[in-house]
PDB file of C-alpha atoms in Angstrom:
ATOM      1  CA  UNK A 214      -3.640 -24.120   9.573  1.00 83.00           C
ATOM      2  CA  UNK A 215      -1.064 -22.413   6.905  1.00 90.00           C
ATOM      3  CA  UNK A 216       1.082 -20.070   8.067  1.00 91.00           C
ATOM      4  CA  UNK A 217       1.252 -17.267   5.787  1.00 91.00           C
ATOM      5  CA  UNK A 218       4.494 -15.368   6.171  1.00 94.00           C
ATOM      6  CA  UNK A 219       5.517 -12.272   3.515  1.00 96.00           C
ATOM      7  CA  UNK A 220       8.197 -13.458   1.184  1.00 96.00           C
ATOM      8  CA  UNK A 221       9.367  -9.733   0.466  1.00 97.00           C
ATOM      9  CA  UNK A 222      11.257  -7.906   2.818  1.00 96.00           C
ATOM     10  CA  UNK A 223      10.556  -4.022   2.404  1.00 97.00           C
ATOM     11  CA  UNK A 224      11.466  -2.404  -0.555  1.00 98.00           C
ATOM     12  CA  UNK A 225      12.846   1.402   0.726  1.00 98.00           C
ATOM     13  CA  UNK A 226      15.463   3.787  -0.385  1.00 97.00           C
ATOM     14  CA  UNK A 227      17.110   6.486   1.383  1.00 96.00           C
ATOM     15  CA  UNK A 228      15.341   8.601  -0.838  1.00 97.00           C
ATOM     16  CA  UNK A 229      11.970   6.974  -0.725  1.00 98.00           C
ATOM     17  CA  UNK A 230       9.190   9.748  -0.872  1.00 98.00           C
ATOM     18  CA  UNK A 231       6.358   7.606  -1.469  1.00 98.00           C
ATOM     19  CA  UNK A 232       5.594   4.024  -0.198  1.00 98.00           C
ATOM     20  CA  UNK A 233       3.215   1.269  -1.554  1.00 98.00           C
ATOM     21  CA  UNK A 234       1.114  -0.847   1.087  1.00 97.00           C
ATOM     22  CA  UNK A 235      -0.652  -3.744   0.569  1.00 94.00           C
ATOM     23  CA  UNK A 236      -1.738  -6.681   3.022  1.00 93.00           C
ATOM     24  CA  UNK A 237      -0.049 -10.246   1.532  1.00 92.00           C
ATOM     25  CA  UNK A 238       0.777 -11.407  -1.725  1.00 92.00           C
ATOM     26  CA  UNK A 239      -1.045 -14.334  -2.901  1.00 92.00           C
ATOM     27  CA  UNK A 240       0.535 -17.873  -0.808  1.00 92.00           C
ATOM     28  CA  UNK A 241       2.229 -18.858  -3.933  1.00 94.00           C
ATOM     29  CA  UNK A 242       4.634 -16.380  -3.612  1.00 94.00           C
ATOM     30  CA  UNK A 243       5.381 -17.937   0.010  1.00 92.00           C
ATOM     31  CA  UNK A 244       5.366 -21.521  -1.164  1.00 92.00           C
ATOM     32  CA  UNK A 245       7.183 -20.505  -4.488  1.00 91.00           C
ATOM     33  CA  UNK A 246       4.790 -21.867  -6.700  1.00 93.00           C
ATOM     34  CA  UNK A 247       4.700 -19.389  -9.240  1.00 95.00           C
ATOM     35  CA  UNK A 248       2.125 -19.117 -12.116  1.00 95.00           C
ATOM     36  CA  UNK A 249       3.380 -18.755 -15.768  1.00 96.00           C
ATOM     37  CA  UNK A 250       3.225 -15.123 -15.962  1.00 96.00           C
ATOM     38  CA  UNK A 251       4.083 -14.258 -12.107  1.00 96.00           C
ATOM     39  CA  UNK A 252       7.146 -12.265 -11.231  1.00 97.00           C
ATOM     40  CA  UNK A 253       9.189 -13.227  -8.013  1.00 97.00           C
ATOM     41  CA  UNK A 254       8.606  -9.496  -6.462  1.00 97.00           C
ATOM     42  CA  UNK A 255       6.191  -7.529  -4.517  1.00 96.00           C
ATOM     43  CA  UNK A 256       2.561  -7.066  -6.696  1.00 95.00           C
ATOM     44  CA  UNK A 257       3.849  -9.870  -8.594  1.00 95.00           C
ATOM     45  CA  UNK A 258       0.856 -11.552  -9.590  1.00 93.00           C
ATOM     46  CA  UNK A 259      -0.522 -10.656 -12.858  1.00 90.00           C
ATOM     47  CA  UNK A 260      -3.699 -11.103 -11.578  1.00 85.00           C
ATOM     48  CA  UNK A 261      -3.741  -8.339  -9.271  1.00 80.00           C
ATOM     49  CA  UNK A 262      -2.944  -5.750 -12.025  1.00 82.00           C
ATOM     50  CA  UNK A 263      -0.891  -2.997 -10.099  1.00 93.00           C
ATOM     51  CA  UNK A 264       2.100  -3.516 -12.350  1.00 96.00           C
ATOM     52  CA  UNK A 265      -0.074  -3.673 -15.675  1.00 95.00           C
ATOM     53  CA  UNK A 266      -1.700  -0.292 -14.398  1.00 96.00           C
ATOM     54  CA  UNK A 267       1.397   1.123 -14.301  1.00 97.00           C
ATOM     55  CA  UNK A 268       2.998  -0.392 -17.419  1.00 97.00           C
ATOM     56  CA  UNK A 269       0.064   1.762 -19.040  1.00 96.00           C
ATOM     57  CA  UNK A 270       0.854   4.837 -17.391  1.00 97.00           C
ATOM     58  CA  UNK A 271       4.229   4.808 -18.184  1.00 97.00           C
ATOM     59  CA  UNK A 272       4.803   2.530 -21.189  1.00 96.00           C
ATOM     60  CA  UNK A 273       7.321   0.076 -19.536  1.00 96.00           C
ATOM     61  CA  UNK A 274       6.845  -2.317 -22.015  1.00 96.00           C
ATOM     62  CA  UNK A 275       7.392  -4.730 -18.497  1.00 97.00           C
ATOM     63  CA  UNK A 276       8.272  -8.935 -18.866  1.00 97.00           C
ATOM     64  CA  UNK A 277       5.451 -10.540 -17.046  1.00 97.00           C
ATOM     65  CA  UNK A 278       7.352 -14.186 -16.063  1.00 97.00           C
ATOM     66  CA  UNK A 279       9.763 -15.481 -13.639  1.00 96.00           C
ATOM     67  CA  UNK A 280      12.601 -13.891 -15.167  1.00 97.00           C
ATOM     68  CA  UNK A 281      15.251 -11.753 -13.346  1.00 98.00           C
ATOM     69  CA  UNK A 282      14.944  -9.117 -15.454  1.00 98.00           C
ATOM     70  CA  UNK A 283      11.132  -8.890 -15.089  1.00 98.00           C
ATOM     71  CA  UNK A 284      12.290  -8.525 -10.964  1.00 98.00           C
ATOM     72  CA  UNK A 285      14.939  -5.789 -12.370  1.00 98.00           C
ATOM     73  CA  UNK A 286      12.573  -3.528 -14.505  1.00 98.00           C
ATOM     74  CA  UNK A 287      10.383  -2.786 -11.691  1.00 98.00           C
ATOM     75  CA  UNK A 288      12.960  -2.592  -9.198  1.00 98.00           C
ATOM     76  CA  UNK A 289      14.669   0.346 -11.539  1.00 98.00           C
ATOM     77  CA  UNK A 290      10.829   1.827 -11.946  1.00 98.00           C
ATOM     78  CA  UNK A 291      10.717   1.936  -8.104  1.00 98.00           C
ATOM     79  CA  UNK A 292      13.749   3.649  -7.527  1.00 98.00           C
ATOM     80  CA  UNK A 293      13.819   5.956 -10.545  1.00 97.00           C
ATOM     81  CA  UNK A 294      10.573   7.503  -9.257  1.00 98.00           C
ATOM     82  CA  UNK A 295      11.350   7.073  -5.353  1.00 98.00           C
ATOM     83  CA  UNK A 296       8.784   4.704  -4.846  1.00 98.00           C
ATOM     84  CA  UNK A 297       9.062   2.034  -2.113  1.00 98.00           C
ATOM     85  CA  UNK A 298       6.820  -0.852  -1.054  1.00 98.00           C
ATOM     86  CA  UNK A 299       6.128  -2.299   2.484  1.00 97.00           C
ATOM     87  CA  UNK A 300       3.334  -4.117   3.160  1.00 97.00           C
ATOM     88  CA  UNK A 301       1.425  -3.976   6.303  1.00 96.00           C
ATOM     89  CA  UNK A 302       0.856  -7.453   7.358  1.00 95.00           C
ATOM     90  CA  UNK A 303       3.877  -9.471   8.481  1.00 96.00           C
ATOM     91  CA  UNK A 304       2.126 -13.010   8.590  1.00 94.00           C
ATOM     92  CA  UNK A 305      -0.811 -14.565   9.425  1.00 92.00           C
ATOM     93  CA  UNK A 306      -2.688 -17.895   9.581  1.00 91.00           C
ATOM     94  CA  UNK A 307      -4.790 -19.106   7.408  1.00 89.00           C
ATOM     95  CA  UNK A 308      -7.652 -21.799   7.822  1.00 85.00           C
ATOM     96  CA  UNK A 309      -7.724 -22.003   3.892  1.00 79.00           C
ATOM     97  CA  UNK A 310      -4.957 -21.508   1.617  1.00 80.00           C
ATOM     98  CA  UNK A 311      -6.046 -18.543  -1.076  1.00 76.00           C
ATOM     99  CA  UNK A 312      -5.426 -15.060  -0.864  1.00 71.00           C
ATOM    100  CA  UNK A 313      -8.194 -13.451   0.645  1.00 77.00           C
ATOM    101  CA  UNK A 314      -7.957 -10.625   2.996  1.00 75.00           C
ATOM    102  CA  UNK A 315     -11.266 -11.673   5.374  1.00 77.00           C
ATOM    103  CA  UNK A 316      -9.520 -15.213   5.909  1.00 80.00           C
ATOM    104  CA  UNK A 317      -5.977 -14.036   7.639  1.00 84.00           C
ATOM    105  CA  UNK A 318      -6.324 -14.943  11.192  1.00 86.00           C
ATOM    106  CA  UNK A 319      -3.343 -14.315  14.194  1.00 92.00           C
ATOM    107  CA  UNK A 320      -2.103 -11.325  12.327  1.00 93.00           C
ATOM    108  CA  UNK A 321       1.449  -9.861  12.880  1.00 95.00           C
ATOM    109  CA  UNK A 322       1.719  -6.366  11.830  1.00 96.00           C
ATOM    110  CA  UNK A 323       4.917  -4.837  10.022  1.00 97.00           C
ATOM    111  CA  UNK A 324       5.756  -2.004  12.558  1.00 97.00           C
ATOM    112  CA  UNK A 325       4.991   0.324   9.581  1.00 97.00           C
ATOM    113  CA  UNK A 326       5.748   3.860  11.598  1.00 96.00           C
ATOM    114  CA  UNK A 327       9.170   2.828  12.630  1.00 95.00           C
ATOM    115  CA  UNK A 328       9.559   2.650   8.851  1.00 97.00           C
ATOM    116  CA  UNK A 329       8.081   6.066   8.738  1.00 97.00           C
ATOM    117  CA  UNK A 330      10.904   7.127  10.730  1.00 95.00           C
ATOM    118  CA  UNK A 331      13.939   5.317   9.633  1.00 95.00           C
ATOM    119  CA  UNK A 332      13.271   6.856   6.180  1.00 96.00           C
ATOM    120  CA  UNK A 333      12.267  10.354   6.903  1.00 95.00           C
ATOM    121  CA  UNK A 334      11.561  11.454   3.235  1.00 96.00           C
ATOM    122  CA  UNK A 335       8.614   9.675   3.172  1.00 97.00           C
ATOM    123  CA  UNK A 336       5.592  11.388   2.577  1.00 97.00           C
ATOM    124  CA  UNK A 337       2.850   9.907   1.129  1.00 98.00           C
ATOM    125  CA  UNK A 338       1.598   5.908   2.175  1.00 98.00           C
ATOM    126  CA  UNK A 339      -0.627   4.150  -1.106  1.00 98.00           C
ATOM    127  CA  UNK A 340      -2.547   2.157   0.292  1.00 97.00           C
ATOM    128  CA  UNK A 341      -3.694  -0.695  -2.487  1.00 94.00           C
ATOM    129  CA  UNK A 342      -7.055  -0.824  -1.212  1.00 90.00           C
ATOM    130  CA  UNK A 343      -9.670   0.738   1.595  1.00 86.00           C
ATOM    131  CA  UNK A 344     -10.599   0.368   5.043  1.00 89.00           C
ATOM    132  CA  UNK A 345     -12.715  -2.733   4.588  1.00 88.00           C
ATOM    133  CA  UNK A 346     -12.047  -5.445   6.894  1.00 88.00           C
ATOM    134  CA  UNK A 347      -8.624  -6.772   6.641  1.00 88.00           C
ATOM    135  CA  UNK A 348      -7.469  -4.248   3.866  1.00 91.00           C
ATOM    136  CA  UNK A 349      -4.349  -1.620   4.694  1.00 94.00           C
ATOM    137  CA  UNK A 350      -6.159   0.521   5.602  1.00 96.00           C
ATOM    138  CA  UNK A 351      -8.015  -0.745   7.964  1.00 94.00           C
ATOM    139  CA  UNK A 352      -4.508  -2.703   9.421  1.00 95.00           C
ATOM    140  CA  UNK A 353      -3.031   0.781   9.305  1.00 97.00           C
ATOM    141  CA  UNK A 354      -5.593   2.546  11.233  1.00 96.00           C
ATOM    142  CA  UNK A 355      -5.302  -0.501  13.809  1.00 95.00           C
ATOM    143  CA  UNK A 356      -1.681  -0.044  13.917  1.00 96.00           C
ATOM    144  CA  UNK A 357      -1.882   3.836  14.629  1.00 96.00           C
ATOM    145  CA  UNK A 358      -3.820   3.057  17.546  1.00 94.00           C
ATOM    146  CA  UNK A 359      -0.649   1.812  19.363  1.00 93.00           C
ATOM    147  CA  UNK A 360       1.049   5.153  18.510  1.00 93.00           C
ATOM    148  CA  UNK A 361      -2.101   7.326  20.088  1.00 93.00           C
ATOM    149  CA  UNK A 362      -2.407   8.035  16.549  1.00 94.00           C
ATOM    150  CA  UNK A 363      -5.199   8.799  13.860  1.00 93.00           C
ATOM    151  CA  UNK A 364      -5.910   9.349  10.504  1.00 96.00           C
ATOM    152  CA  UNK A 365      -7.968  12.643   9.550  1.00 96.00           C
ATOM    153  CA  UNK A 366      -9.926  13.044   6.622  1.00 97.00           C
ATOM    154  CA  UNK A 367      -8.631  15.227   3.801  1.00 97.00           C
ATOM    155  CA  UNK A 368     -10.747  14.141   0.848  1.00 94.00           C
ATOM    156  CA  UNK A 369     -13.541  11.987   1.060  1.00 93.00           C
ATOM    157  CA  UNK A 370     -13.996  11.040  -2.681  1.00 90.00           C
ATOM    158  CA  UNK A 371     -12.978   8.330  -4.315  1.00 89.00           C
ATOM    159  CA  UNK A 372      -9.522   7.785  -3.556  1.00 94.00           C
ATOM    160  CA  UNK A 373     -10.237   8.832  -0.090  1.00 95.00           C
ATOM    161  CA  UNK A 374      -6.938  10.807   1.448  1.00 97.00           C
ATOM    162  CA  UNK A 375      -6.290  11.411   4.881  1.00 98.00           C
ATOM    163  CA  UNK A 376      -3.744  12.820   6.980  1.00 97.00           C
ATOM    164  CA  UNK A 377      -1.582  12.474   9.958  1.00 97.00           C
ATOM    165  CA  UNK A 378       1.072  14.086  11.854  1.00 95.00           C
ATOM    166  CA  UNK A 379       3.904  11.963  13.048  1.00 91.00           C
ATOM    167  CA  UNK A 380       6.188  12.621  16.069  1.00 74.00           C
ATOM    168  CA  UNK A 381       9.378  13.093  15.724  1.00 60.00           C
ATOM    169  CA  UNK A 382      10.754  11.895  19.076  1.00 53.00           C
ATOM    170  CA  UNK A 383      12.068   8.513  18.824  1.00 43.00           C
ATOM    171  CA  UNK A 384      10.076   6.517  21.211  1.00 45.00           C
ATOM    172  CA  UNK A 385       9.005   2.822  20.778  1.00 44.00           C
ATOM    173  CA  UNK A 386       5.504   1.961  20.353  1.00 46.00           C
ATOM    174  CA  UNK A 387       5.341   0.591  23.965  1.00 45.00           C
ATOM    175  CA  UNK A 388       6.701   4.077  25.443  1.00 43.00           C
ATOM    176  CA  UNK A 389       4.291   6.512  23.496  1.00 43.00           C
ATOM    177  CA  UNK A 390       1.470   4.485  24.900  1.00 45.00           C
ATOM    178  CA  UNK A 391       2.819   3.589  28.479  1.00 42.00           C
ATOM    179  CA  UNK A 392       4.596   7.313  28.874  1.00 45.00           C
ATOM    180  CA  UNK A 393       3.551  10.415  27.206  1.00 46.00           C
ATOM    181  CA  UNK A 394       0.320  11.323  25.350  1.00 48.00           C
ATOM    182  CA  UNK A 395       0.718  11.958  22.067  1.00 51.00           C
ATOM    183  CA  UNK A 396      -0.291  15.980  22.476  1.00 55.00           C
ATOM    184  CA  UNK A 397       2.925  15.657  24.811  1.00 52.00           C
ATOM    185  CA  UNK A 398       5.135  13.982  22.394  1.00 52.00           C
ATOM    186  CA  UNK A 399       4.314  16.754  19.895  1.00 51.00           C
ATOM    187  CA  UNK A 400       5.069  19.670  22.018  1.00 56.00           C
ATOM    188  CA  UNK A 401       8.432  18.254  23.040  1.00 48.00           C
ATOM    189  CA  UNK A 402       8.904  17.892  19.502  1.00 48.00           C
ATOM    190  CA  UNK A 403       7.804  21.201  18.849  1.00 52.00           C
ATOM    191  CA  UNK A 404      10.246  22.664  22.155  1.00 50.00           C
ATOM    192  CA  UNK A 405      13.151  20.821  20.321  1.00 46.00           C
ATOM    193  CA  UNK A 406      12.672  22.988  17.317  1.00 47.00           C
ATOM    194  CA  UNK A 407      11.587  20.331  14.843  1.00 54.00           C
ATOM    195  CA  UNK A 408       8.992  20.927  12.058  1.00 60.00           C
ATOM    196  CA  UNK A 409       5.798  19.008  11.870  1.00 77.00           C
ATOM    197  CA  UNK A 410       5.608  15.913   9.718  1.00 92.00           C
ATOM    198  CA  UNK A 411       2.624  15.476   7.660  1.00 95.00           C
ATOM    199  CA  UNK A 412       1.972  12.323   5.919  1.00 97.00           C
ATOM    200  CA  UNK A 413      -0.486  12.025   3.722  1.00 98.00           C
ATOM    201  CA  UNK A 414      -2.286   8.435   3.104  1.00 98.00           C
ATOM    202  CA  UNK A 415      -4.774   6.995  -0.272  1.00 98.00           C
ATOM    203  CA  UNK A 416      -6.932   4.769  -0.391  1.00 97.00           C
ATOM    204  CA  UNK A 417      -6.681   3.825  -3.808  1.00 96.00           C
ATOM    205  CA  UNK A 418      -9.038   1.331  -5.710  1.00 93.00           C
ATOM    206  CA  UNK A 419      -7.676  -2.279  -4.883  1.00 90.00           C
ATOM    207  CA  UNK A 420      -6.219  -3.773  -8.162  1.00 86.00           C
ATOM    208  CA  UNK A 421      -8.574  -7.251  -7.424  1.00 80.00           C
ATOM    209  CA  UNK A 422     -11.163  -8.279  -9.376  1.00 79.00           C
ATOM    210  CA  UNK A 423     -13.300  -8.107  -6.456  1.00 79.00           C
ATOM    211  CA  UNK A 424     -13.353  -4.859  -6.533  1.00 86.00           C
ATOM    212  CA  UNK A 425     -14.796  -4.445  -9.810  1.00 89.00           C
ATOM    213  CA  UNK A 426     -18.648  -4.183  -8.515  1.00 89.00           C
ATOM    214  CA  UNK A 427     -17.536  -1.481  -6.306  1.00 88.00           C
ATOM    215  CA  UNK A 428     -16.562   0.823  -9.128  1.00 93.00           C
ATOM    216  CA  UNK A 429     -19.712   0.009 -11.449  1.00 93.00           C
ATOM    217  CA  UNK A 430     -21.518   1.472  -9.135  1.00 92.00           C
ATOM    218  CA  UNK A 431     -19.213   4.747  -8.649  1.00 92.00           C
ATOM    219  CA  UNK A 432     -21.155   7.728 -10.279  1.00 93.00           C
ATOM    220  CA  UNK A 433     -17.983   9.118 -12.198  1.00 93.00           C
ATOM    221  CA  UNK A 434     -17.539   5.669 -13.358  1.00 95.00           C
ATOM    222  CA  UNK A 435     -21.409   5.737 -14.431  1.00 96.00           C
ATOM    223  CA  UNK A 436     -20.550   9.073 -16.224  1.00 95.00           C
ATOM    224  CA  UNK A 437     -17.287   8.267 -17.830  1.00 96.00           C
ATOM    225  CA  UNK A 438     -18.944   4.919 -19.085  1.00 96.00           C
ATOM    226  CA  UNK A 439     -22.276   6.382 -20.718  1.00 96.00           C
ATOM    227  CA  UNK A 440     -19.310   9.119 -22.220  1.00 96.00           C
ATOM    228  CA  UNK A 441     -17.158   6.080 -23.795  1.00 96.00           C
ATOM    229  CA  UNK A 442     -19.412   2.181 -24.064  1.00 96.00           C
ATOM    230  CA  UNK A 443     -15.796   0.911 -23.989  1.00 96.00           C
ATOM    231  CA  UNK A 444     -14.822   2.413 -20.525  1.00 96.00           C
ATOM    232  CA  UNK A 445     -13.685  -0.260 -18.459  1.00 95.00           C
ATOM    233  CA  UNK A 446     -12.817  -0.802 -14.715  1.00 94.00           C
ATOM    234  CA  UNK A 447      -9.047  -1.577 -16.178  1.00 94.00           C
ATOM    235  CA  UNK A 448      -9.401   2.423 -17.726  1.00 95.00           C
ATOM    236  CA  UNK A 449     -10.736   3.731 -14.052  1.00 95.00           C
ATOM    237  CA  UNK A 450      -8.039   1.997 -12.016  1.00 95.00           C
ATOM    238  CA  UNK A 451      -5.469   3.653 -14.746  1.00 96.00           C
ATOM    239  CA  UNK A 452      -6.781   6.947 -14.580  1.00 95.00           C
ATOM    240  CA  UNK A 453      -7.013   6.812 -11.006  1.00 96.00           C
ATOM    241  CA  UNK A 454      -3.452   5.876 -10.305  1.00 96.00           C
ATOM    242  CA  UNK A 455      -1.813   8.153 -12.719  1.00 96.00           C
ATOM    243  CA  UNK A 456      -2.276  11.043 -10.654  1.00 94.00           C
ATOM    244  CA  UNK A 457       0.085   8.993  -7.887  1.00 96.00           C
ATOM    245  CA  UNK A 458       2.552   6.902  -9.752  1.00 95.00           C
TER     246      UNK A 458
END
């Protein structure tokens, strides 16, 4: 059994309005057996595409190796746009050692609304990837649960966005359960003159390649494809995340 711990602590700024939220970076990055072309920071495999997406949207001109500076361009992208990242899962076991989502067993969670509340500028949670099995979102809506809290839909195309509305009363997971309902919580919020807190969550296309057969069979994809023969899944995902990043 491997035990797969994150290598990355989270990635916030005081000024953090939107976070990133993945599941586990590839084990490498945990053993430190880097690839050629992998960077020693969060969505640093150049397999998994979320930095090249960007590099297109924003023509970084990024260094994809094991350099420092590769680490320091996207750690000056993150904060110049007030962009954090904080994955969901903390560590978990693994009967095989590869970086699929189905095979994580004994998960830990990152206790991802304390986060929320530390750094109260936060609006918006990208979640790299959907509610299958084992993907944030799916971890997230889990981890809600414990806060007597859910996700409600906003827009149920492709990204899918929901919202929620977090408390503001600073009670530990344990206590929100154990104590007060969360209609409670809100009205003492409410009674202590605080605005609601809307966060809005999206499900955005994972940058795998698994998830390639999933958008050839999208019917905008269909469209923009028949539109442009040289439409590719690499164009969607790009297209896609603009709008966010």
């Amino acid at each position: 059994m491997f035990l797969h711990k994150h290598p990355y602590e989270p990635f916030i700024q005081n000024d953090t309005t939107k976070l990133i939220v993945g599941t586990l970076p590839p084990p490498r990055f945990s053993t430190g057996d880097l690839l050629e072309k992998d960077v020693d920071f969060c969505y640093g495999s150049y397999y998994n595409s979320l930095w090249l997406f960007i590099d297109e949207i924003h023509n970084l001109n990024l260094r994809y190796d094991n350099s420092q500076e590769a680490i320091d361009q996207r750690k000056a992208f993150l904060i110049e746009h007030k962009i954090g990242v904080c994955d969901i899962v903390e560590s978990a076991e693994r009967d095989k050692i590869d970086a699929s989502d189905l095979g994580m067993k004994n998960i830990v969670l990152r206790d991802l609304i304390g986060y929320l509340k530390q750094y109260p500028n936060i609006g918006t949670l990208l979640f790299t990837g959907g509610n299958s099995k084992n993907g944030p979102e799916y971890f997230f809506r889990r981890h809600l649960r414990g806060y007597d809290l859910k996700l409600e839909l906003v827009n149920n195309a492709v990204p899918r966005i929901h919202q929620f509305e977090l408390c503001h009363t600073e009670r530990s997971e344990e206590s929100l359960v154990n104590e007060i309902s969360r209609q409670a919580c809100l009205e003492s919020s409410r009674k202590a003159g605080n605005d609601k807190r809307i966060i809005k969550t999206v499900s955005l296309t994972s940058g795998s390649g698994a998830a390639n057969i999933s958008i050839s069979r999208l019917p905008l994809y269909k469209q923009l494809k028949v539109k442009n023969p040289k439409f590719n899944t690499f164009d969607f995902r790009v297209m896609q995340y603009r709008e966010f990043f």
